[in-house]
Every structure is written in structure tokens, then in C-alpha cells.
């Protein structure tokens, strides 16, 4: 027996039902969606986090704390050069 000889067991697979392909086939006219409302529209599904009008869990939980950020690169460089006298403070009013 080879890998290409394997087949699924009898009755274990079913063909997908195609609805909304005209009135002669299964599920014509409204195709199981009903007459009106959000579900009958294209793209009319609720989002993944929608909880029926209740405040979603993601909004009920507190925001994560802001962690202290390391000082920027420019601050470090200025601190290194200042003690050696390579960086001088600019005087006000002069260019």
C-alpha cells in the first residue's frame, strides 16, 4: 500500500452545501439569512470582541503600566562629552 492509495472512509466526507445560487437550488431567495437586519447585509457580522452591547472585556481591563524608558542617545552622548569640555553651553541671544 502506498500513500496515494489511501482514501477516506465511506461516508466520512460530505460535499459543502452551496446556498444562494438561485431559486431552483437549495437556499434560494434569502439563502438562510432572513429578510432584513444586520445579518442579512454583506459584511454584517459583529466584531470578534463584540459582547452584545456590554462593555467588552478588553475595555474593562486596566491599561498596562508605562515602563520607564531609557534615556535617549543624545543625552548619553552629551553627558559623555561635557566633562571633557568638548561641548559648551550656548549663550542666549548669540548664534
Short mmCIF file of C-alpha atoms in Angstrom, two decimals:
data_model
loop_
_atom_site.label_atom_id
_atom_site.label_comp_id
_atom_site.label_asym_id
_atom_site.label_seq_id
_atom_site.Cartn_x
_atom_site.Cartn_y
_atom_site.Cartn_z
CA UNK A 1 0.00 0.00 0.00
CA UNK A 2 1.30 3.43 -0.98
CA UNK A 3 0.38 6.87 0.33
CA UNK A 4 -1.56 7.68 -2.85
CA UNK A 5 -3.73 4.56 -2.37
CA UNK A 6 -5.30 5.89 0.86
CA UNK A 7 -8.88 7.14 0.66
CA UNK A 8 -11.25 8.48 3.36
CA UNK A 9 -13.66 6.03 4.98
CA UNK A 10 -17.05 5.61 3.32
CA UNK A 11 -19.46 8.36 4.43
CA UNK A 12 -16.86 10.34 6.38
CA UNK A 13 -16.73 13.27 3.94
CA UNK A 14 -19.60 15.47 2.83
CA UNK A 15 -19.81 17.97 -0.01
CA UNK A 16 -20.27 21.61 1.01
CA UNK A 17 -23.80 22.99 0.73
CA UNK A 18 -23.93 25.83 -1.80
CA UNK A 19 -26.70 28.27 -0.90
CA UNK A 20 -27.86 31.44 -2.57
CA UNK A 21 -27.37 30.29 -6.16
CA UNK A 22 -30.85 30.99 -7.43
CA UNK A 23 -34.36 29.85 -6.55
CA UNK A 24 -34.06 26.50 -8.29
CA UNK A 25 -31.34 25.30 -5.95
CA UNK A 26 -31.24 24.92 -2.19
CA UNK A 27 -31.43 28.12 -0.16
CA UNK A 28 -32.68 30.48 -2.82
CA UNK A 29 -34.13 33.99 -2.33
CA UNK A 30 -32.68 34.83 1.11
CA UNK A 31 -30.15 31.99 1.34
CA UNK A 32 -30.84 31.36 5.03
CA UNK A 33 -30.10 34.96 6.02
CA UNK A 34 -33.64 36.15 6.76
CA UNK A 35 -35.34 39.23 5.33
CA UNK A 36 -33.78 42.31 6.95
CA UNK A 37 -31.34 43.25 9.64
CA UNK A 38 -27.63 43.23 10.24
CA UNK A 39 -27.18 39.55 9.43
CA UNK A 40 -28.81 39.90 6.01
CA UNK A 41 -26.29 42.52 4.84
CA UNK A 42 -22.94 41.79 3.32
CA UNK A 43 -20.23 42.12 5.94
CA UNK A 44 -22.99 42.26 8.56
CA UNK A 45 -21.27 40.27 11.26
CA UNK A 46 -20.28 41.62 14.63
CA UNK A 47 -16.62 42.00 15.51
CA UNK A 48 -14.66 39.33 17.33
CA UNK A 49 -14.77 41.18 20.66
CA UNK A 50 -18.44 42.24 20.48
CA UNK A 51 -20.41 41.25 23.60
CA UNK A 52 -23.94 42.31 22.74
CA UNK A 53 -23.66 45.93 23.89
CA UNK A 54 -21.91 45.05 27.15
CA UNK A 55 -18.55 46.77 27.61
CA UNK A 56 -16.02 44.41 26.01
CA UNK A 57 -13.53 42.62 28.22
CA UNK A 58 -10.61 44.42 26.57
CA UNK A 59 -12.05 47.77 27.68
CA UNK A 60 -12.92 46.59 31.21
CA UNK A 61 -9.35 45.57 31.98
CA UNK A 62 -6.87 48.26 33.10
CA UNK A 63 -4.25 49.53 30.70
CA UNK A 64 -0.75 48.15 31.21
CA UNK A 65 1.57 50.43 33.21
CA UNK A 66 4.05 52.57 31.33
CA UNK A 67 7.53 51.25 31.96
CA UNK A 68 10.39 53.73 32.41
CA UNK A 69 12.08 54.42 29.11
CA UNK A 70 15.86 54.50 28.82
CA UNK A 71 17.28 57.99 28.16
CA UNK A 72 17.76 58.89 24.53
CA UNK A 73 21.06 58.53 22.69
CA UNK A 74 21.69 62.29 22.53
CA UNK A 75 21.51 62.69 26.29
CA UNK A 76 24.12 59.99 26.82
CA UNK A 77 26.48 61.48 24.26
CA UNK A 78 26.18 64.96 25.75
CA UNK A 79 26.87 63.66 29.22
CA UNK A 80 29.99 61.90 27.98
CA UNK A 81 31.39 64.92 26.13
CA UNK A 82 30.52 67.64 28.65
CA UNK A 83 33.04 66.71 31.39
CA UNK A 84 35.85 66.79 28.84
CA UNK A 85 34.89 70.31 27.76
CA UNK A 86 34.11 69.32 24.19
CA UNK A 87 30.54 70.57 24.45
CA UNK A 88 29.88 74.14 25.55
CA UNK A 89 26.60 75.63 26.60
CA UNK A 90 25.16 78.07 24.08
CA UNK A 91 24.68 81.58 25.39
CA UNK A 92 21.31 83.21 24.97
CA UNK A 93 20.96 85.82 22.26
CA UNK A 94 24.02 84.74 20.30
CA UNK A 95 24.19 82.48 17.32
#
